Amino acid sequence: MFDAEYDVVVVGAGPAGTAAGKICAEHDLSVLVLEKRQEIGSPKRCGEGLGKNSLGRMGVEFNSKWVTREIIGATCYAPNGRFVRINYDGPEGWVIERKVFDKELAYQASKVGARIVAKAEVTGLVRADDGKVDVSINYAGTPYKTRAKMIIACDGVETKIARIMGLNTTMKLNDIAQGAQLEMSNIKIDPDRIELYFGNDIAPGGYIWIFPKGDDVANVGIGIRHPYGKESMCAMDYLMRFIESRPELKDGSIIEYNTGGVPVGGLLENMVADNLIVAGDAAHHTNPIHGGGIAEAYIGGKLAGEVVVDALLNKDISAKYLSKYNKMWWDLRGSKMKNVEKLRKVAEKLKDEELNFLAEELSGDDLVEFTRGSALKKLATIMMKKPGMIRLAKELL
Ligand SMILES: Cc1cc2nc3c(=O)[nH]c(=O)nc-3n(C[C@H](O)[C@H](O)[C@H](O)COP(=O)(O)OP(=O)(O)OC[C@H]3O[C@@H](n4cnc5c(N)ncnc54)[C@H](O)[C@@H]3O)c2cc1C
């Protein structure tokens, strides 16, 4: 079933894992990508929003087969119903079919030589005396063994692989958003725009989204954060309460039901150990303000692949050599994400009346800039107009 040895074993075949596998295979390394689920991309735990800009950063070619809907704008609602519109000149992103998208990334990696195997869980990793790693696999109920020079851990938010290899990547409860998401049909929506709803009663520490997938079909979901919600209510409770309160949603059909965690901070200074690199959600790469992680995971996976190719070429897979990955990620994404994390820490503390005030003051373009970690000084200046917000505004500077 498996070769006795590979240059690289990648754990997890989400966007991070397939990106890492593809890069390694393109550079003629033998690479095995293992996915514990029986189907790549399923069950999806995702709002399925993907910006044009993000796809560009990933370097992945557009393919209409994974698009359900082109998006030409967004409407962001404050708790009092006041809204800010983000208008684009044309299609600026898509609501994708994640199950098709992730499989397409896997096809692309396999096409260049990465061996991908679903229903294959990595159950153990042991560094051997010869400097390689013994890998235990459970494939469809049967145990197998193989070996690898390098492990790339792309095992998502519930990651265990890094810890098994001696790198503590544990997330604090405060750095994980609780997500819940339904695919709904026969609902009344704006089919061309995404809608976002904010408010401490609506989605404490987070937001509700409606991402259209057709004229009357949408991915409807929520992210909330500990410790802002009520102890007695989970993310799905908040989402159902919102749906019940909306005539345009409440009688809709529920076609799919998913829940999951999203890393929204706790960025790691160190994401490597001897024989190991971590990428994607497992390395907390996700954008801390909106929880978008497809592009971030893919970019992290690509970088990990590049560093592994270089390390194997130079015959040095020590943590010291691999640590160039930390610098590369922080230069490319980390510093921006740190700014975004700063914004998240402020945004989650805003009271409803402060959110209402900001909806009066901000434009759609401002909101886009802020989610990219830019123009935070501008936000601070606006917040300083309201005496009660001065202390929070200072946290942005
Ligand atoms: C509710 C919700 C909504 C979201 N909405 C969006 C959105 O709209 N847009 C966006 O960009 N991002 C969104 N995200 C985030 C996005 O889904 C993730 O950031 C992204 O999937 C991370 O990719 P990844 O490859 O790091 O991890 P994953 O996609 O989670 O892949 C990790 C894989 O590793 C596998 N695995 C784990 N352990 C093992 C093992 N031991 N052996 C083998 N395989 C293993 C898992 O089965 C999994 O398939 C959302 C997340 C949630 C939870």
Coordinates of C-alpha atoms and ligand atoms in Angstrom, one line a residue:
M1 CA 0.0 0.0 0.0
F2 CA 2.8 2.5 1.0
D3 CA 6.4 2.7 0.0
A4 CA 9.0 1.8 2.7
E5 CA 10.2 5.4 2.8
Y6 CA 9.3 8.9 1.4
D7 CA 11.2 12.1 1.5
V8 CA 8.2 13.8 2.9
V9 CA 5.0 12.8 4.6
V10 CA 2.3 15.5 4.8
V11 CA -0.4 15.0 7.4
G12 CA -3.8 16.3 6.3
A13 CA -5.1 17.1 2.8
G14 CA -6.8 20.4 3.3
P15 CA -5.5 23.5 1.4
A16 CA -2.2 23.6 3.5
G17 CA -1.5 19.9 2.9
T18 CA -2.2 19.8 -0.8
A19 CA -0.1 23.0 -1.3
A20 CA 2.8 21.6 0.6
G21 CA 2.5 18.2 -1.3
K22 CA 2.4 19.9 -4.7
I23 CA 5.5 22.0 -4.1
C24 CA 7.5 19.0 -2.8
A25 CA 6.4 16.8 -5.8
E26 CA 7.2 19.6 -8.3
H27 CA 10.7 19.5 -7.0
D28 CA 11.0 15.7 -7.5
L29 CA 10.7 14.7 -3.9
S30 CA 8.8 11.6 -3.0
V31 CA 5.8 12.8 -1.1
L32 CA 2.9 11.1 0.6
V33 CA -0.1 13.2 1.7
L34 CA -2.4 11.4 4.2
E35 CA -5.9 12.4 4.9
K36 CA -7.9 10.7 7.7
R37 CA -11.3 11.5 6.3
Q38 CA -12.9 9.3 3.7
E39 CA -13.4 12.2 1.3
I40 CA -11.2 15.2 0.8
G41 CA -13.0 18.5 1.5
S42 CA -15.9 16.8 3.3
P43 CA -17.5 17.4 5.6
K44 CA -16.8 21.1 4.9
R45 CA -16.5 23.3 7.9
C46 CA -16.4 26.6 6.1
G47 CA -18.4 29.6 5.0
E48 CA -16.9 29.0 1.6
G49 CA -16.1 32.7 0.9
L50 CA -12.9 33.2 -1.2
G51 CA -11.8 36.7 -2.4
K52 CA -10.3 37.2 -5.9
N53 CA -7.3 38.8 -4.1
S54 CA -6.8 35.7 -2.0
L55 CA -6.9 33.4 -5.0
G56 CA -4.3 35.6 -6.6
R57 CA -2.1 35.3 -3.5
M58 CA -2.4 31.6 -3.5
G59 CA -1.3 31.4 -7.1
V60 CA -4.1 29.0 -8.0
E61 CA -5.8 29.3 -11.3
F62 CA -9.5 30.2 -11.4
N63 CA -11.8 27.3 -12.3
S64 CA -15.5 27.8 -12.7
K65 CA -16.2 24.2 -11.6
W66 CA -15.7 25.2 -7.9
V67 CA -17.7 28.5 -8.1
T68 CA -21.3 28.5 -6.9
R69 CA -21.8 32.3 -7.0
E70 CA -19.8 35.4 -8.0
I71 CA -19.9 38.1 -5.4
I72 CA -20.1 41.8 -6.4
G73 CA -20.3 43.3 -2.9
A74 CA -21.0 43.0 0.8
T75 CA -23.5 44.5 3.2
C76 CA -22.4 44.8 6.9
Y77 CA -25.2 45.3 9.4
A78 CA -24.7 47.0 12.8
P79 CA -26.9 45.9 15.7
N80 CA -29.4 48.7 15.1
G81 CA -29.8 47.7 11.4
R82 CA -27.8 50.5 10.0
F83 CA -25.5 49.1 7.2
V84 CA -22.3 49.8 5.4
R85 CA -22.1 48.6 1.8
I86 CA -18.9 47.4 0.2
N87 CA -19.3 47.8 -3.6
Y88 CA -16.9 46.3 -6.1
D89 CA -16.6 47.3 -9.7
G90 CA -17.2 43.7 -10.8
P91 CA -16.9 40.2 -9.3
E92 CA -14.5 40.5 -6.4
G93 CA -14.8 37.0 -5.0
W94 CA -16.8 33.8 -5.0
V95 CA -18.8 31.6 -2.7
I96 CA -17.2 28.3 -3.6
E97 CA -18.2 24.7 -3.3
R98 CA -15.5 23.7 -0.8
K99 CA -15.8 20.0 -1.5
V100 CA -15.1 20.5 -5.1
F101 CA -12.4 23.1 -4.4
D102 CA -10.3 21.0 -2.0
K103 CA -10.6 18.0 -4.3
E104 CA -9.4 20.1 -7.2
L105 CA -6.3 21.2 -5.1
A106 CA -5.7 17.5 -4.4
Y107 CA -6.0 16.6 -8.1
Q108 CA -3.5 19.3 -9.0
A109 CA -1.0 18.0 -6.4
S110 CA -1.4 14.4 -7.5
K111 CA -1.0 15.4 -11.1
V112 CA 2.6 16.6 -10.4
G113 CA 3.4 13.4 -8.5
A114 CA 2.2 13.8 -4.9
R115 CA 0.7 10.5 -3.7
I116 CA -2.5 11.4 -1.8
V117 CA -4.4 8.8 0.2
A118 CA -7.8 9.4 1.9
K119 CA -9.0 7.4 4.9
A120 CA -5.4 7.2 6.1
E121 CA -4.8 8.5 9.5
V122 CA -1.4 9.2 10.9
T123 CA -1.5 7.5 14.3
G124 CA 2.1 7.8 15.5
L125 CA 5.4 9.4 14.7
V126 CA 8.7 8.5 16.2
R127 CA 12.1 10.0 15.5
A128 CA 14.5 7.1 14.9
D129 CA 18.2 7.1 15.7
D130 CA 19.1 7.4 12.0
G131 CA 17.5 10.9 11.9
K132 CA 14.4 9.8 10.0
V133 CA 10.8 9.5 11.3
D134 CA 8.9 6.2 11.7
V135 CA 5.3 6.9 10.7
S136 CA 2.3 4.7 11.8
I137 CA -0.8 4.9 9.6
N138 CA -4.2 3.5 9.9
Y139 CA -5.6 3.0 6.4
A140 CA -9.3 2.0 6.4
G141 CA -8.8 0.0 9.6
T142 CA -5.5 -1.7 8.8
P143 CA -2.2 -0.5 10.3
Y144 CA 0.7 0.3 8.1
K145 CA 4.2 1.7 8.6
T146 CA 6.4 3.9 6.5
R147 CA 9.3 6.3 7.1
A148 CA 10.0 9.9 6.1
K149 CA 12.9 12.4 6.3
M150 CA 10.4 15.3 6.9
I151 CA 6.9 15.6 8.3
I152 CA 4.7 18.6 7.3
A153 CA 1.9 18.9 9.8
C154 CA -1.2 20.3 8.0
D155 CA -3.7 18.6 10.3
G156 CA -6.0 21.6 10.9
V157 CA -7.3 23.2 14.0
E158 CA -7.5 20.0 16.0
T159 CA -3.8 19.4 15.4
K160 CA -1.9 16.8 17.3
I161 CA 1.0 16.0 15.0
A162 CA 3.2 18.9 16.1
R163 CA 2.8 18.0 19.8
I164 CA 3.7 14.3 19.0
M165 CA 6.9 15.7 17.4
G166 CA 7.7 17.7 20.5
L167 CA 6.4 21.2 19.4
N168 CA 3.8 22.7 21.6
T169 CA 1.3 24.5 19.4
T170 CA -1.6 24.4 21.9
M171 CA -4.2 27.1 21.3
K172 CA -5.6 29.1 24.2
L173 CA -9.4 29.0 24.4
N174 CA -9.6 32.7 23.7
D175 CA -7.8 32.2 20.4
I176 CA -10.3 29.8 19.0
A177 CA -13.7 31.0 17.6
Q178 CA -16.6 28.6 17.8
G179 CA -18.1 28.2 14.3
A180 CA -21.5 26.8 13.2
Q181 CA -22.8 26.8 9.6
L182 CA -25.8 25.6 7.7
E183 CA -26.4 25.3 4.0
M184 CA -29.9 26.5 3.6
S185 CA -32.3 26.5 0.6
N186 CA -35.6 28.1 -0.3
I187 CA -34.6 31.3 1.5
K188 CA -34.9 34.9 0.4
I189 CA -31.4 36.4 0.0
D190 CA -29.5 38.9 -2.1
P191 CA -27.8 36.5 -4.5
D192 CA -25.0 38.8 -5.5
R193 CA -23.8 40.1 -2.1
I194 CA -22.6 38.6 1.1
E195 CA -24.3 39.8 4.2
L196 CA -22.6 40.2 7.6
Y197 CA -24.4 40.9 10.9
F198 CA -22.7 42.2 14.0
G199 CA -23.9 42.7 17.6
N200 CA -23.2 41.4 21.1
D201 CA -26.6 39.6 21.2
I202 CA -26.4 38.4 17.6
A203 CA -22.9 37.0 17.6
P204 CA -20.8 37.8 20.7
G205 CA -17.2 38.4 19.7
G206 CA -17.9 37.5 16.1
Y207 CA -20.5 37.8 13.3
I208 CA -23.1 36.0 11.4
W209 CA -22.7 35.5 7.6
I210 CA -25.0 34.8 4.7
F211 CA -23.0 33.8 1.7
P212 CA -25.2 33.2 -1.4
K213 CA -24.6 30.0 -3.3
G214 CA -27.6 30.4 -5.7
D215 CA -30.7 32.5 -6.0
D216 CA -32.3 31.0 -3.0
V217 CA -29.5 28.9 -1.5
A218 CA -26.8 30.2 1.0
N219 CA -24.2 29.2 3.4
V220 CA -25.5 30.7 6.6
G221 CA -23.1 30.7 9.6
I222 CA -21.7 32.2 12.7
G223 CA -18.4 32.6 14.6
I224 CA -18.5 33.6 18.2
R225 CA -15.8 33.9 20.8
H226 CA -15.2 32.8 24.4
P227 CA -15.8 34.6 26.8
Y228 CA -18.2 37.0 25.2
G229 CA -21.2 34.7 24.7
K230 CA -23.6 33.3 27.3
E231 CA -22.3 30.1 29.0
S232 CA -25.6 28.4 28.2
M233 CA -25.5 29.1 24.4
C234 CA -23.3 27.6 21.8
A235 CA -22.6 29.0 18.3
M236 CA -25.4 27.0 16.8
D237 CA -27.9 28.3 19.4
Y238 CA -27.1 31.8 18.4
L239 CA -27.3 31.0 14.7
M240 CA -30.7 29.3 15.1
R241 CA -32.0 32.2 17.2
F242 CA -31.0 34.6 14.4
I243 CA -32.6 32.4 11.7
E244 CA -35.8 32.0 13.7
S245 CA -36.0 35.8 13.9
R246 CA -35.7 36.4 10.2
P247 CA -38.8 35.8 8.1
E248 CA -36.7 35.4 5.0
L249 CA -34.8 32.5 6.5
K250 CA -36.9 30.8 9.2
D251 CA -38.9 28.5 6.9
G252 CA -35.9 27.6 4.8
S253 CA -34.6 24.0 4.4
I254 CA -31.4 22.9 6.1
I255 CA -29.4 20.9 3.5
E256 CA -26.2 20.6 5.5
Y257 CA -25.2 21.2 9.2
N258 CA -21.6 21.7 10.3
T259 CA -19.7 23.0 13.3
G260 CA -16.0 23.6 13.9
G261 CA -13.3 25.7 15.5
V262 CA -11.4 28.5 13.9
P263 CA -8.0 29.7 15.1
V264 CA -8.2 33.5 15.4
G265 CA -4.9 34.5 16.8
G266 CA -2.2 33.1 19.1
L267 CA 0.3 33.5 16.2
L268 CA 3.3 31.2 16.7
E269 CA 6.8 32.5 16.7
N270 CA 8.1 29.0 16.1
M271 CA 6.5 26.5 13.7
V272 CA 9.4 24.1 13.3
A273 CA 11.2 21.3 15.1
D274 CA 13.8 18.8 13.9
N275 CA 12.1 16.9 10.9
L276 CA 9.0 19.0 11.3
I277 CA 7.2 22.1 9.8
V278 CA 3.6 23.1 10.7
A279 CA 1.3 25.0 8.3
G280 CA -2.3 26.2 8.0
D281 CA -4.8 26.1 10.8
A282 CA -2.4 23.8 12.7
A283 CA 0.0 26.7 12.8
H284 CA -2.8 29.3 13.5
H285 CA -2.3 30.9 10.1
T286 CA -6.0 32.0 9.8
N287 CA -6.9 35.7 9.5
P288 CA -7.9 36.6 13.1
I289 CA -10.6 39.1 12.3
H290 CA -12.8 37.1 9.9
G291 CA -11.5 33.6 10.3
G292 CA -10.8 33.2 6.6
G293 CA -8.1 30.5 6.3
I294 CA -8.2 28.9 2.9
A295 CA -5.7 31.2 1.3
E296 CA -3.6 31.6 4.5
A297 CA -3.4 27.8 4.8
Y298 CA -2.5 27.4 1.2
I299 CA 0.2 30.1 1.4
G300 CA 1.6 28.6 4.6
G301 CA 1.6 25.1 3.0
K302 CA 3.5 26.4 -0.1
L303 CA 6.1 28.1 2.1
A304 CA 6.5 24.9 4.1
G305 CA 7.0 22.9 0.9
E306 CA 9.6 25.4 -0.4
V307 CA 11.6 25.3 2.8
V308 CA 11.5 21.5 2.9
V309 CA 12.7 21.2 -0.7
D310 CA 15.6 23.5 0.2
A311 CA 16.4 21.7 3.5
L312 CA 16.5 18.3 1.8
L313 CA 18.7 19.6 -0.9
N314 CA 21.1 21.0 1.7
K315 CA 20.8 17.8 3.8
D316 CA 19.9 19.7 6.9
I317 CA 16.5 19.1 8.5
S318 CA 17.4 20.4 11.9
A319 CA 15.1 22.9 13.6
K320 CA 17.8 25.5 13.3
Y321 CA 17.9 25.2 9.5
L322 CA 14.2 24.9 9.1
S323 CA 13.6 28.0 11.2
K324 CA 14.0 30.1 8.0
Y325 CA 10.4 29.1 7.5
N326 CA 9.4 31.2 10.6
K327 CA 11.1 34.2 9.2
M328 CA 9.6 33.7 5.7
W329 CA 6.1 33.4 7.1
W330 CA 6.4 36.3 9.5
D331 CA 7.8 38.5 6.7
L332 CA 5.1 37.5 4.2
R333 CA 2.0 37.1 6.4
G334 CA 2.7 37.2 10.1
S335 CA 3.3 40.9 10.6
K336 CA 0.0 41.7 8.8
M337 CA -1.8 39.0 10.8
K338 CA -0.4 40.5 14.0
N339 CA -2.0 43.8 13.1
V340 CA -5.3 42.0 12.3
E341 CA -5.1 40.2 15.7
K342 CA -4.7 43.6 17.3
L343 CA -7.9 44.8 15.5
R344 CA -9.7 41.7 16.6
K345 CA -8.9 42.3 20.2
V346 CA -10.4 45.7 20.0
A347 CA -13.4 44.8 17.8
E348 CA -14.6 42.1 20.1
K349 CA -14.8 44.5 23.0
L350 CA -17.0 47.0 21.2
K351 CA -20.4 47.7 22.7
D352 CA -23.5 47.7 20.5
E353 CA -23.8 51.5 20.5
E354 CA -20.1 51.7 19.5
L355 CA -20.7 49.4 16.6
N356 CA -23.7 51.5 15.6
F357 CA -21.5 54.6 15.8
L358 CA -18.8 53.0 13.6
A359 CA -21.4 52.0 11.0
E360 CA -22.2 55.7 10.7
E361 CA -18.6 56.7 10.3
L362 CA -16.9 54.1 8.2
S363 CA -17.1 53.3 4.5
G364 CA -17.0 49.9 2.8
D365 CA -13.5 50.6 1.6
D366 CA -12.3 51.3 5.2
L367 CA -13.7 47.9 6.3
V368 CA -11.8 46.1 3.6
E369 CA -8.5 47.8 4.5
F370 CA -9.0 47.0 8.2
T371 CA -9.5 43.3 7.6
R372 CA -6.2 43.3 5.8
G373 CA -4.4 44.8 8.8
S374 CA -4.0 48.2 7.1
A375 CA -5.2 51.7 8.0
L376 CA -5.7 51.0 11.7
K377 CA -4.6 54.5 12.6
K378 CA -7.6 55.8 10.6
L379 CA -9.9 53.6 12.7
A380 CA -8.2 54.8 15.9
T381 CA -8.8 58.4 14.9
I382 CA -12.4 57.8 14.2
M383 CA -12.9 55.9 17.5
M384 CA -11.3 58.8 19.4
K385 CA -14.2 61.0 18.4
K386 CA -16.3 59.1 21.0
P387 CA -14.8 59.6 24.5
G388 CA -15.9 56.2 25.7
M389 CA -13.8 54.6 22.9
I390 CA -10.5 56.4 23.5
R391 CA -9.0 53.7 25.6
L392 CA -9.8 51.0 23.1
A393 CA -8.6 53.2 20.2
K394 CA -5.2 53.6 21.8
E395 CA -4.8 49.8 21.6
L396 CA -4.8 50.1 17.8
L397 CA -1.8 52.5 17.8
Ligands
LIG1 C1 -17.4 27.4 10.5 C2 -16.2 27.8 9.7 C3 -16.3 28.7 8.6 C4 -15.2 29.1 7.9 N1 -15.4 29.9 6.8 C5 -14.3 30.2 6.0 C6 -14.5 31.0 4.8 O1 -15.6 31.4 4.5 N2 -13.4 31.3 4.1 C7 -12.1 30.9 4.4 O2 -11.2 31.2 3.7 N3 -12.0 30.1 5.5 C8 -13.0 29.8 6.3 N4 -12.8 28.9 7.4 C9 -11.4 28.5 7.7 C10 -10.9 27.4 6.8 O3 -11.9 26.4 6.6 C11 -9.6 26.8 7.3 O4 -8.8 27.9 7.7 C12 -8.9 26.0 6.3 O5 -9.7 24.8 5.9 C13 -7.6 25.5 6.8 O6 -6.9 24.7 6.0 P1 -5.9 23.6 6.5 O7 -5.4 22.8 5.4 O8 -4.9 24.2 7.5 O9 -6.8 22.6 7.5 P2 -8.1 21.8 7.1 O10 -8.8 22.2 5.9 O11 -8.8 21.6 8.4 O12 -7.4 20.3 6.8 C14 -6.8 19.6 7.8 C15 -7.0 18.1 7.4 O13 -6.1 17.3 8.2 C16 -6.8 16.1 8.4 N5 -6.2 15.4 9.5 C17 -6.2 15.8 10.8 N6 -5.4 14.9 11.6 C18 -5.0 13.9 10.7 C19 -4.2 12.8 10.9 N7 -3.7 12.4 12.1 N8 -3.9 12.0 9.8 C20 -4.4 12.3 8.6 N9 -5.2 13.5 8.4 C21 -5.5 14.2 9.4 C22 -8.2 16.5 8.7 O14 -9.1 15.5 8.5 C23 -8.4 17.7 7.7 O15 -9.0 17.2 6.5 C24 -13.9 28.5 8.2 C25 -13.8 27.6 9.2 C26 -14.9 27.2 9.9 C27 -14.7 26.2 11.0

